[in-house]
Amino acid sequence: MTPALPEIQRTREKPGPGPVPAGLLRALDLRIARRTVGLVDGEHRATRLGRGSELAQVRPYADGDDVRRIDWNATARQNELHVRVDVAERAVSTWLVLDVSPSMGFGTGQRRKADVVEGVALSLAHLTSRRGNRVGALTFGASSSVMVPQRQGRRGLLGALLAARQEPETEQVGATSLGAALDRASAVARQRGVVFVVSDFLGPRDWRTPLLRLAARHEVTAIEIRDRREHELPDVGHLWLVDPETGRRIQVDTRRAKTRTAFAAAAEADRAEIARVLASLGISHCTLSTDDDWLRTLAGFLSRKRRRR
């Protein structure tokens, strides 16, 4: 029996990703998935022969054939060595690498960054788990991370959603290592496929080399989640700024225009450096915000991505 998507209690503090209606997802499937055929080209089964799960034919053994493909039942019946030839597998393998670190619990817009991650995971899993394609997910940034094996169809969608609904921890767990998470992704993503990294990319810049290794085998897309208060300060007087992952605190006087300008410039330089590194690695990069229509932005990004291919 196909499992149902679990309900979750929404509150003011945890509003969720906002409306993600099934009708809109179906429209995305029609409008975007066809344009991203290079991204999810497993929607169509190959006609060529090769390694796969569906039998195409059994034929007599020939020099050079892989002995591991010998069909012993056919061999016994025909009294001659026969080998299996399968329809080549073209189901797309997709992994979602999801940030659930304490910083993802932050949000001053319509929702938290964690809520946007949940919505992105739901949308991407919907697009990449259909027609025989497989999707799996792994989380990072918490004291106990989750790894959901790849599954097809609704089971893949459900697994990705359950991973995305892992709540960011409120306790300090130390600086998030995105590099370690990407190494984990490389270890589990053995079949060449598609990887979406959904994170705020805050913390140590230990991810360049692991991301390069991952991109050498897979098509990688970075989806960066932002909140406006991370790159602009309100004029509210003295304010304590706290790193939720390390506990580091600093007090600033936001009444000073010079302070607000310096903060905004430093934040913009940090974001620009992330974009520069991703571009240098050839990684597609999409930025979503907690106070924007993230689904529309994501849809536009996927559409433009296909047209550039």
PDB file of C-alpha atoms in Angstrom:
ATOM      1  CA  MET A   1       0.000   0.000   0.000  1.00  0.00           C
ATOM      2  CA  THR A   2       1.319   3.455  -0.876  1.00  0.00           C
ATOM      3  CA  PRO A   3       1.976   5.501   2.278  1.00  0.00           C
ATOM      4  CA  ALA A   4       0.207   8.819   2.790  1.00  0.00           C
ATOM      5  CA  LEU A   5       2.053  12.069   3.274  1.00  0.00           C
ATOM      6  CA  PRO A   6       1.997  12.833   7.002  1.00  0.00           C
ATOM      7  CA  GLU A   7       0.181  15.863   8.365  1.00  0.00           C
ATOM      8  CA  ILE A   8       2.135  18.287  10.516  1.00  0.00           C
ATOM      9  CA  GLN A   9       0.942  20.860  13.018  1.00  0.00           C
ATOM     10  CA  ARG A  10       1.687  24.402  11.846  1.00  0.00           C
ATOM     11  CA  THR A  11       2.266  27.262  14.260  1.00  0.00           C
ATOM     12  CA  ARG A  12       3.245  30.906  14.024  1.00  0.00           C
ATOM     13  CA  GLU A  13       6.799  29.952  14.914  1.00  0.00           C
ATOM     14  CA  LYS A  14       6.830  27.055  12.417  1.00  0.00           C
ATOM     15  CA  PRO A  15       4.557  28.138   9.562  1.00  0.00           C
ATOM     16  CA  GLY A  16       5.819  25.675   6.980  1.00  0.00           C
ATOM     17  CA  PRO A  17       6.637  26.365   3.332  1.00  0.00           C
ATOM     18  CA  GLY A  18       3.276  27.889   2.519  1.00  0.00           C
ATOM     19  CA  PRO A  19       0.785  26.583  -0.059  1.00  0.00           C
ATOM     20  CA  VAL A  20       2.269  23.943  -2.371  1.00  0.00           C
ATOM     21  CA  PRO A  21      -0.951  22.738  -4.030  1.00  0.00           C
ATOM     22  CA  ALA A  22      -1.010  19.475  -5.941  1.00  0.00           C
ATOM     23  CA  GLY A  23      -2.441  21.291  -8.962  1.00  0.00           C
ATOM     24  CA  LEU A  24       0.512  23.656  -9.048  1.00  0.00           C
ATOM     25  CA  LEU A  25       2.950  20.763  -8.745  1.00  0.00           C
ATOM     26  CA  ARG A  26       1.249  19.057 -11.678  1.00  0.00           C
ATOM     27  CA  ALA A  27       1.584  22.279 -13.664  1.00  0.00           C
ATOM     28  CA  LEU A  28       5.267  22.425 -12.740  1.00  0.00           C
ATOM     29  CA  ASP A  29       5.622  18.845 -13.896  1.00  0.00           C
ATOM     30  CA  LEU A  30       4.191  19.741 -17.308  1.00  0.00           C
ATOM     31  CA  ARG A  31       5.847  23.138 -17.718  1.00  0.00           C
ATOM     32  CA  ILE A  32       9.263  22.450 -16.221  1.00  0.00           C
ATOM     33  CA  ALA A  33      10.006  18.742 -16.154  1.00  0.00           C
ATOM     34  CA  ARG A  34       9.756  18.509 -19.944  1.00  0.00           C
ATOM     35  CA  ARG A  35      12.155  21.430 -20.293  1.00  0.00           C
ATOM     36  CA  THR A  36      14.565  19.823 -17.861  1.00  0.00           C
ATOM     37  CA  VAL A  37      14.734  16.566 -19.800  1.00  0.00           C
ATOM     38  CA  GLY A  38      18.520  16.688 -19.440  1.00  0.00           C
ATOM     39  CA  LEU A  39      18.020  16.870 -15.695  1.00  0.00           C
ATOM     40  CA  VAL A  40      15.400  14.159 -15.366  1.00  0.00           C
ATOM     41  CA  ASP A  41      15.786  12.263 -18.631  1.00  0.00           C
ATOM     42  CA  GLY A  42      14.922   8.980 -16.963  1.00  0.00           C
ATOM     43  CA  GLU A  43      11.298   9.679 -17.830  1.00  0.00           C
ATOM     44  CA  HIS A  44      11.869   7.786 -21.079  1.00  0.00           C
ATOM     45  CA  ARG A  45      13.225   4.248 -21.184  1.00  0.00           C
ATOM     46  CA  ALA A  46      16.177   3.709 -23.445  1.00  0.00           C
ATOM     47  CA  THR A  47      15.879   1.496 -26.519  1.00  0.00           C
ATOM     48  CA  ARG A  48      19.542   0.546 -26.414  1.00  0.00           C
ATOM     49  CA  LEU A  49      20.718  -2.655 -24.744  1.00  0.00           C
ATOM     50  CA  GLY A  50      22.999  -2.840 -21.745  1.00  0.00           C
ATOM     51  CA  ARG A  51      22.963  -3.132 -17.973  1.00  0.00           C
ATOM     52  CA  GLY A  52      19.514  -2.763 -16.482  1.00  0.00           C
ATOM     53  CA  SER A  53      16.701  -4.446 -14.611  1.00  0.00           C
ATOM     54  CA  GLU A  54      14.414  -5.413 -17.518  1.00  0.00           C
ATOM     55  CA  LEU A  55      15.194  -8.416 -19.687  1.00  0.00           C
ATOM     56  CA  ALA A  56      15.438  -7.703 -23.409  1.00  0.00           C
ATOM     57  CA  GLN A  57      16.591 -11.082 -24.679  1.00  0.00           C
ATOM     58  CA  VAL A  58      18.565 -14.244 -23.943  1.00  0.00           C
ATOM     59  CA  ARG A  59      21.096 -15.179 -26.605  1.00  0.00           C
ATOM     60  CA  PRO A  60      23.992 -17.619 -27.070  1.00  0.00           C
ATOM     61  CA  TYR A  61      27.251 -16.704 -25.352  1.00  0.00           C
ATOM     62  CA  ALA A  62      29.846 -14.938 -27.528  1.00  0.00           C
ATOM     63  CA  ASP A  63      33.528 -14.230 -26.962  1.00  0.00           C
ATOM     64  CA  GLY A  64      33.929 -11.158 -24.779  1.00  0.00           C
ATOM     65  CA  ASP A  65      30.588 -11.474 -22.997  1.00  0.00           C
ATOM     66  CA  ASP A  66      30.586 -10.885 -19.260  1.00  0.00           C
ATOM     67  CA  VAL A  67      30.401 -14.303 -17.588  1.00  0.00           C
ATOM     68  CA  ARG A  68      28.378 -12.736 -14.792  1.00  0.00           C
ATOM     69  CA  ARG A  69      25.522 -12.308 -17.306  1.00  0.00           C
ATOM     70  CA  ILE A  70      25.224 -16.043 -18.010  1.00  0.00           C
ATOM     71  CA  ASP A  71      21.649 -17.268 -17.667  1.00  0.00           C
ATOM     72  CA  TRP A  72      22.089 -20.708 -16.155  1.00  0.00           C
ATOM     73  CA  ASN A  73      18.442 -21.725 -16.583  1.00  0.00           C
ATOM     74  CA  ALA A  74      18.533 -21.047 -20.330  1.00  0.00           C
ATOM     75  CA  THR A  75      21.955 -22.707 -20.533  1.00  0.00           C
ATOM     76  CA  ALA A  76      20.577 -25.871 -18.914  1.00  0.00           C
ATOM     77  CA  ARG A  77      17.560 -25.935 -21.219  1.00  0.00           C
ATOM     78  CA  GLN A  78      19.532 -25.368 -24.424  1.00  0.00           C
ATOM     79  CA  ASN A  79      22.635 -27.295 -23.383  1.00  0.00           C
ATOM     80  CA  GLU A  80      24.619 -24.270 -24.558  1.00  0.00           C
ATOM     81  CA  LEU A  81      25.883 -21.176 -22.774  1.00  0.00           C
ATOM     82  CA  HIS A  82      23.394 -18.297 -22.960  1.00  0.00           C
ATOM     83  CA  VAL A  83      23.619 -14.762 -21.552  1.00  0.00           C
ATOM     84  CA  ARG A  84      21.028 -12.226 -20.470  1.00  0.00           C
ATOM     85  CA  VAL A  85      20.820  -8.914 -22.334  1.00  0.00           C
ATOM     86  CA  ASP A  86      18.834  -6.245 -20.517  1.00  0.00           C
ATOM     87  CA  VAL A  87      17.280  -2.957 -21.550  1.00  0.00           C
ATOM     88  CA  ALA A  88      19.777  -0.319 -20.462  1.00  0.00           C
ATOM     89  CA  GLU A  89      18.700   1.460 -17.288  1.00  0.00           C
ATOM     90  CA  ARG A  90      18.035   5.172 -17.683  1.00  0.00           C
ATOM     91  CA  ALA A  91      16.111   5.910 -14.502  1.00  0.00           C
ATOM     92  CA  VAL A  92      17.556   9.081 -13.061  1.00  0.00           C
ATOM     93  CA  SER A  93      19.141   8.882  -9.638  1.00  0.00           C
ATOM     94  CA  THR A  94      18.498  12.026  -7.562  1.00  0.00           C
ATOM     95  CA  TRP A  95      19.839  12.935  -4.121  1.00  0.00           C
ATOM     96  CA  LEU A  96      18.711  15.850  -1.962  1.00  0.00           C
ATOM     97  CA  VAL A  97      21.362  17.099   0.477  1.00  0.00           C
ATOM     98  CA  LEU A  98      19.423  19.144   3.047  1.00  0.00           C
ATOM     99  CA  ASP A  99      20.752  21.556   5.667  1.00  0.00           C
ATOM    100  CA  VAL A 100      19.019  21.151   9.060  1.00  0.00           C
ATOM    101  CA  SER A 101      21.601  23.040  11.122  1.00  0.00           C
ATOM    102  CA  PRO A 102      20.473  25.484  13.866  1.00  0.00           C
ATOM    103  CA  SER A 103      20.897  28.468  11.526  1.00  0.00           C
ATOM    104  CA  MET A 104      18.044  27.100   9.401  1.00  0.00           C
ATOM    105  CA  GLY A 105      15.632  27.822  12.256  1.00  0.00           C
ATOM    106  CA  PHE A 106      16.104  31.541  11.598  1.00  0.00           C
ATOM    107  CA  GLY A 107      13.489  33.534   9.746  1.00  0.00           C
ATOM    108  CA  THR A 108      12.165  37.080   9.798  1.00  0.00           C
ATOM    109  CA  GLY A 109      10.189  36.956   6.561  1.00  0.00           C
ATOM    110  CA  GLN A 110       7.029  34.954   5.937  1.00  0.00           C
ATOM    111  CA  ARG A 111       8.701  31.752   7.136  1.00  0.00           C
ATOM    112  CA  ARG A 112      11.919  30.214   8.439  1.00  0.00           C
ATOM    113  CA  LYS A 113      14.727  29.004   6.226  1.00  0.00           C
ATOM    114  CA  ALA A 114      13.849  25.456   7.340  1.00  0.00           C
ATOM    115  CA  ASP A 115      10.333  25.935   5.970  1.00  0.00           C
ATOM    116  CA  VAL A 116      11.729  26.879   2.566  1.00  0.00           C
ATOM    117  CA  VAL A 117      13.965  23.785   2.648  1.00  0.00           C
ATOM    118  CA  GLU A 118      10.882  21.647   3.282  1.00  0.00           C
ATOM    119  CA  GLY A 119       9.026  23.181   0.348  1.00  0.00           C
ATOM    120  CA  VAL A 120      12.002  22.846  -1.990  1.00  0.00           C
ATOM    121  CA  ALA A 121      12.451  19.193  -1.020  1.00  0.00           C
ATOM    122  CA  LEU A 122       8.758  18.488  -1.632  1.00  0.00           C
ATOM    123  CA  SER A 123       8.804  20.166  -5.049  1.00  0.00           C
ATOM    124  CA  LEU A 124      12.041  18.590  -6.240  1.00  0.00           C
ATOM    125  CA  ALA A 125      11.041  15.150  -4.982  1.00  0.00           C
ATOM    126  CA  HIS A 126       7.734  15.488  -6.818  1.00  0.00           C
ATOM    127  CA  LEU A 127       9.547  16.291 -10.070  1.00  0.00           C
ATOM    128  CA  THR A 128      12.283  13.669  -9.739  1.00  0.00           C
ATOM    129  CA  SER A 129      10.461  10.641  -8.291  1.00  0.00           C
ATOM    130  CA  ARG A 130       8.036  10.120 -11.169  1.00  0.00           C
ATOM    131  CA  ARG A 131       8.047   7.600 -14.027  1.00  0.00           C
ATOM    132  CA  GLY A 132      10.524   5.194 -12.515  1.00  0.00           C
ATOM    133  CA  ASN A 133      13.055   7.805 -11.367  1.00  0.00           C
ATOM    134  CA  ARG A 134      14.448   7.450  -7.843  1.00  0.00           C
ATOM    135  CA  VAL A 135      15.016  10.071  -5.167  1.00  0.00           C
ATOM    136  CA  GLY A 136      16.782   9.853  -1.810  1.00  0.00           C
ATOM    137  CA  ALA A 137      17.769  12.404   0.807  1.00  0.00           C
ATOM    138  CA  LEU A 138      20.342  13.024   3.474  1.00  0.00           C
ATOM    139  CA  THR A 139      20.472  15.766   6.062  1.00  0.00           C
ATOM    140  CA  PHE A 140      23.391  17.459   7.781  1.00  0.00           C
ATOM    141  CA  GLY A 141      24.075  20.020  10.461  1.00  0.00           C
ATOM    142  CA  ALA A 142      22.357  18.212  13.351  1.00  0.00           C
ATOM    143  CA  SER A 143      23.778  15.966  16.058  1.00  0.00           C
ATOM    144  CA  SER A 144      21.947  13.054  14.396  1.00  0.00           C
ATOM    145  CA  SER A 145      21.554  13.319  10.647  1.00  0.00           C
ATOM    146  CA  VAL A 146      19.126  11.326   8.501  1.00  0.00           C
ATOM    147  CA  MET A 147      19.804   9.285   5.373  1.00  0.00           C
ATOM    148  CA  VAL A 148      16.751   8.107   3.420  1.00  0.00           C
ATOM    149  CA  PRO A 149      17.552   5.535   0.703  1.00  0.00           C
ATOM    150  CA  GLN A 150      16.402   6.192  -2.827  1.00  0.00           C
ATOM    151  CA  ARG A 151      12.901   5.078  -3.736  1.00  0.00           C
ATOM    152  CA  GLN A 152      10.592   5.457  -6.697  1.00  0.00           C
ATOM    153  CA  GLY A 153       7.301   7.295  -6.844  1.00  0.00           C
ATOM    154  CA  ARG A 154       5.364   8.244  -3.744  1.00  0.00           C
ATOM    155  CA  ARG A 155       7.719   6.359  -1.442  1.00  0.00           C
ATOM    156  CA  GLY A 156      10.601   8.483  -2.687  1.00  0.00           C
ATOM    157  CA  LEU A 157       8.507  11.621  -2.262  1.00  0.00           C
ATOM    158  CA  LEU A 158       7.528  10.614   1.274  1.00  0.00           C
ATOM    159  CA  GLY A 159      11.109   9.788   2.271  1.00  0.00           C
ATOM    160  CA  ALA A 160      12.419  13.130   1.021  1.00  0.00           C
ATOM    161  CA  LEU A 161       9.650  14.992   2.831  1.00  0.00           C
ATOM    162  CA  LEU A 162      10.307  13.186   6.114  1.00  0.00           C
ATOM    163  CA  ALA A 163      13.995  14.109   5.857  1.00  0.00           C
ATOM    164  CA  ALA A 164      13.145  17.741   5.087  1.00  0.00           C
ATOM    165  CA  ARG A 165      10.857  17.920   8.122  1.00  0.00           C
ATOM    166  CA  GLN A 166      13.725  17.179  10.500  1.00  0.00           C
ATOM    167  CA  GLU A 167      13.565  20.225  12.744  1.00  0.00           C
ATOM    168  CA  PRO A 168      16.717  22.350  13.159  1.00  0.00           C
ATOM    169  CA  GLU A 169      18.182  21.843  16.616  1.00  0.00           C
ATOM    170  CA  THR A 170      17.974  24.644  19.120  1.00  0.00           C
ATOM    171  CA  GLU A 171      21.111  23.513  20.931  1.00  0.00           C
ATOM    172  CA  GLN A 172      24.551  24.498  19.681  1.00  0.00           C
ATOM    173  CA  VAL A 173      26.119  21.687  17.654  1.00  0.00           C
ATOM    174  CA  GLY A 174      29.241  23.520  16.477  1.00  0.00           C
ATOM    175  CA  ALA A 175      29.998  24.977  13.081  1.00  0.00           C
ATOM    176  CA  THR A 176      28.256  23.124  10.247  1.00  0.00           C
ATOM    177  CA  SER A 177      30.552  21.143   7.956  1.00  0.00           C
ATOM    178  CA  LEU A 178      29.007  21.154   4.507  1.00  0.00           C
ATOM    179  CA  GLY A 179      32.207  19.538   3.215  1.00  0.00           C
ATOM    180  CA  ALA A 180      31.646  16.445   5.378  1.00  0.00           C
ATOM    181  CA  ALA A 181      28.045  16.222   4.155  1.00  0.00           C
ATOM    182  CA  LEU A 182      29.175  16.341   0.523  1.00  0.00           C
ATOM    183  CA  ASP A 183      31.670  13.558   1.211  1.00  0.00           C
ATOM    184  CA  ARG A 184      28.790  11.487   2.597  1.00  0.00           C
ATOM    185  CA  ALA A 185      26.767  12.253  -0.518  1.00  0.00           C
ATOM    186  CA  SER A 186      29.641  11.089  -2.727  1.00  0.00           C
ATOM    187  CA  ALA A 187      29.800   7.833  -0.778  1.00  0.00           C
ATOM    188  CA  VAL A 188      26.094   6.980  -1.112  1.00  0.00           C
ATOM    189  CA  ALA A 189      25.488   8.392  -4.619  1.00  0.00           C
ATOM    190  CA  ARG A 190      27.253   5.621  -6.488  1.00  0.00           C
ATOM    191  CA  GLN A 191      25.151   5.803  -9.646  1.00  0.00           C
ATOM    192  CA  ARG A 192      25.757   8.849 -11.808  1.00  0.00           C
ATOM    193  CA  GLY A 193      22.839  11.230 -11.396  1.00  0.00           C
ATOM    194  CA  VAL A 194      21.586  14.542 -10.042  1.00  0.00           C
ATOM    195  CA  VAL A 195      22.354  16.124  -6.659  1.00  0.00           C
ATOM    196  CA  PHE A 196      20.613  19.169  -5.162  1.00  0.00           C
ATOM    197  CA  VAL A 197      22.405  20.830  -2.242  1.00  0.00           C
ATOM    198  CA  VAL A 198      19.916  22.964  -0.255  1.00  0.00           C
ATOM    199  CA  SER A 199      21.650  25.107   2.375  1.00  0.00           C
ATOM    200  CA  ASP A 200      22.350  28.643   3.580  1.00  0.00           C
ATOM    201  CA  PHE A 201      26.064  27.949   2.971  1.00  0.00           C
ATOM    202  CA  LEU A 202      26.980  29.579   6.276  1.00  0.00           C
ATOM    203  CA  GLY A 203      29.890  28.262   8.296  1.00  0.00           C
ATOM    204  CA  PRO A 204      33.363  27.033   7.344  1.00  0.00           C
ATOM    205  CA  ARG A 205      34.262  27.101   3.661  1.00  0.00           C
ATOM    206  CA  ASP A 206      35.382  23.479   3.727  1.00  0.00           C
ATOM    207  CA  TRP A 207      33.142  22.453   0.843  1.00  0.00           C
ATOM    208  CA  ARG A 208      34.988  23.543  -2.303  1.00  0.00           C
ATOM    209  CA  THR A 209      37.038  20.362  -2.854  1.00  0.00           C
ATOM    210  CA  PRO A 210      34.247  17.914  -1.818  1.00  0.00           C
ATOM    211  CA  LEU A 211      31.830  19.777  -4.100  1.00  0.00           C
ATOM    212  CA  LEU A 212      34.308  19.562  -6.970  1.00  0.00           C
ATOM    213  CA  ARG A 213      34.621  15.795  -6.442  1.00  0.00           C
ATOM    214  CA  LEU A 214      30.839  15.403  -6.344  1.00  0.00           C
ATOM    215  CA  ALA A 215      30.370  17.501  -9.496  1.00  0.00           C
ATOM    216  CA  ALA A 216      32.931  15.405 -11.372  1.00  0.00           C
ATOM    217  CA  ARG A 217      30.452  12.520 -11.353  1.00  0.00           C
ATOM    218  CA  HIS A 218      27.027  14.125 -10.895  1.00  0.00           C
ATOM    219  CA  GLU A 219      25.083  17.126 -12.100  1.00  0.00           C
ATOM    220  CA  VAL A 220      25.040  19.314  -8.994  1.00  0.00           C
ATOM    221  CA  THR A 221      22.759  22.259  -8.286  1.00  0.00           C
ATOM    222  CA  ALA A 222      23.230  24.548  -5.272  1.00  0.00           C
ATOM    223  CA  ILE A 223      20.078  26.093  -3.813  1.00  0.00           C
ATOM    224  CA  GLU A 224      20.960  28.824  -1.327  1.00  0.00           C
ATOM    225  CA  ILE A 225      18.377  29.881   1.267  1.00  0.00           C
ATOM    226  CA  ARG A 226      18.583  33.442   2.604  1.00  0.00           C
ATOM    227  CA  ASP A 227      16.794  35.703   5.054  1.00  0.00           C
ATOM    228  CA  ARG A 228      16.924  39.459   4.607  1.00  0.00           C
ATOM    229  CA  ARG A 229      18.064  40.074   8.206  1.00  0.00           C
ATOM    230  CA  GLU A 230      21.234  38.134   7.461  1.00  0.00           C
ATOM    231  CA  HIS A 231      22.418  40.902   5.147  1.00  0.00           C
ATOM    232  CA  GLU A 232      20.785  44.042   6.538  1.00  0.00           C
ATOM    233  CA  LEU A 233      20.386  45.377  10.070  1.00  0.00           C
ATOM    234  CA  PRO A 234      17.279  47.237  11.267  1.00  0.00           C
ATOM    235  CA  ASP A 235      17.694  50.528  13.110  1.00  0.00           C
ATOM    236  CA  VAL A 236      16.600  49.297  16.572  1.00  0.00           C
ATOM    237  CA  GLY A 237      19.394  50.456  18.874  1.00  0.00           C
ATOM    238  CA  HIS A 238      21.746  48.076  20.670  1.00  0.00           C
ATOM    239  CA  LEU A 239      21.384  44.521  19.453  1.00  0.00           C
ATOM    240  CA  TRP A 240      23.027  41.204  20.286  1.00  0.00           C
ATOM    241  CA  LEU A 241      23.929  39.105  17.243  1.00  0.00           C
ATOM    242  CA  VAL A 242      24.310  35.390  18.014  1.00  0.00           C
ATOM    243  CA  ASP A 243      25.681  32.570  15.893  1.00  0.00           C
ATOM    244  CA  PRO A 244      23.120  29.796  16.610  1.00  0.00           C
ATOM    245  CA  GLU A 245      25.606  27.028  15.832  1.00  0.00           C
ATOM    246  CA  THR A 246      28.644  28.153  17.839  1.00  0.00           C
ATOM    247  CA  GLY A 247      27.036  30.470  20.393  1.00  0.00           C
ATOM    248  CA  ARG A 248      29.398  33.324  19.523  1.00  0.00           C
ATOM    249  CA  ARG A 249      27.839  36.682  20.484  1.00  0.00           C
ATOM    250  CA  ILE A 250      28.571  40.255  19.535  1.00  0.00           C
ATOM    251  CA  GLN A 251      26.778  43.468  20.480  1.00  0.00           C
ATOM    252  CA  VAL A 252      26.270  46.179  17.876  1.00  0.00           C
ATOM    253  CA  ASP A 253      24.670  49.616  17.912  1.00  0.00           C
ATOM    254  CA  THR A 254      22.306  49.517  14.959  1.00  0.00           C
ATOM    255  CA  ARG A 255      21.507  53.237  15.312  1.00  0.00           C
ATOM    256  CA  ARG A 256      24.804  53.995  13.586  1.00  0.00           C
ATOM    257  CA  ALA A 257      24.379  54.201   9.825  1.00  0.00           C
ATOM    258  CA  LYS A 258      28.058  53.336   9.409  1.00  0.00           C
ATOM    259  CA  THR A 259      27.548  50.076  11.306  1.00  0.00           C
ATOM    260  CA  ARG A 260      24.530  49.111   9.227  1.00  0.00           C
ATOM    261  CA  THR A 261      26.355  49.925   5.994  1.00  0.00           C
ATOM    262  CA  ALA A 262      29.447  47.943   7.016  1.00  0.00           C
ATOM    263  CA  PHE A 263      27.289  44.956   8.005  1.00  0.00           C
ATOM    264  CA  ALA A 264      25.445  45.001   4.683  1.00  0.00           C
ATOM    265  CA  ALA A 265      28.697  45.319   2.726  1.00  0.00           C
ATOM    266  CA  ALA A 266      30.302  42.400   4.595  1.00  0.00           C
ATOM    267  CA  ALA A 267      27.220  40.233   4.104  1.00  0.00           C
ATOM    268  CA  GLU A 268      27.052  41.065   0.402  1.00  0.00           C
ATOM    269  CA  ALA A 269      30.763  40.282  -0.023  1.00  0.00           C
ATOM    270  CA  ASP A 270      30.213  36.921   1.690  1.00  0.00           C
ATOM    271  CA  ARG A 271      27.275  36.053  -0.576  1.00  0.00           C
ATOM    272  CA  ALA A 272      29.212  37.185  -3.650  1.00  0.00           C
ATOM    273  CA  GLU A 273      32.137  34.968  -2.675  1.00  0.00           C
ATOM    274  CA  ILE A 274      29.829  31.957  -2.413  1.00  0.00           C
ATOM    275  CA  ALA A 275      28.407  32.715  -5.863  1.00  0.00           C
ATOM    276  CA  ARG A 276      31.921  33.188  -7.276  1.00  0.00           C
ATOM    277  CA  VAL A 277      33.183  29.855  -5.950  1.00  0.00           C
ATOM    278  CA  LEU A 278      30.115  27.990  -7.204  1.00  0.00           C
ATOM    279  CA  ALA A 279      30.464  29.594 -10.641  1.00  0.00           C
ATOM    280  CA  SER A 280      34.161  28.703 -10.768  1.00  0.00           C
ATOM    281  CA  LEU A 281      33.210  25.061 -10.186  1.00  0.00           C
ATOM    282  CA  GLY A 282      30.513  25.147 -12.862  1.00  0.00           C
ATOM    283  CA  ILE A 283      27.748  24.610 -10.302  1.00  0.00           C
ATOM    284  CA  SER A 284      24.266  25.941 -11.107  1.00  0.00           C
ATOM    285  CA  HIS A 285      23.191  28.302  -8.317  1.00  0.00           C
ATOM    286  CA  CYS A 286      19.711  29.405  -7.279  1.00  0.00           C
ATOM    287  CA  THR A 287      18.951  31.793  -4.391  1.00  0.00           C
ATOM    288  CA  LEU A 288      15.634  31.659  -2.530  1.00  0.00           C
ATOM    289  CA  SER A 289      14.440  33.958   0.247  1.00  0.00           C
ATOM    290  CA  THR A 290      12.159  33.479   3.240  1.00  0.00           C
ATOM    291  CA  ASP A 291      10.059  36.501   2.260  1.00  0.00           C
ATOM    292  CA  ASP A 292       9.679  35.829  -1.464  1.00  0.00           C
ATOM    293  CA  ASP A 293       7.534  33.460  -3.504  1.00  0.00           C
ATOM    294  CA  TRP A 294      10.206  30.766  -3.373  1.00  0.00           C
ATOM    295  CA  LEU A 295       8.215  28.322  -5.535  1.00  0.00           C
ATOM    296  CA  ARG A 296       7.878  30.807  -8.385  1.00  0.00           C
ATOM    297  CA  THR A 297      11.590  31.654  -8.132  1.00  0.00           C
ATOM    298  CA  LEU A 298      12.518  27.957  -8.182  1.00  0.00           C
ATOM    299  CA  ALA A 299      10.271  27.313 -11.172  1.00  0.00           C
ATOM    300  CA  GLY A 300      11.844  30.198 -13.081  1.00  0.00           C
ATOM    301  CA  PHE A 301      15.317  28.937 -12.264  1.00  0.00           C
ATOM    302  CA  LEU A 302      14.597  25.417 -13.514  1.00  0.00           C
ATOM    303  CA  SER A 303      13.049  26.817 -16.684  1.00  0.00           C
ATOM    304  CA  ARG A 304      16.041  29.053 -17.409  1.00  0.00           C
ATOM    305  CA  LYS A 305      18.405  26.192 -16.597  1.00  0.00           C
ATOM    306  CA  ARG A 306      16.846  24.006 -19.287  1.00  0.00           C
ATOM    307  CA  ARG A 307      16.947  26.785 -21.932  1.00  0.00           C
ATOM    308  CA  ARG A 308      20.667  27.309 -21.291  1.00  0.00           C
ATOM    309  CA  ARG A 309      21.475  23.640 -21.902  1.00  0.00           C
TER     310      ARG A 309
END
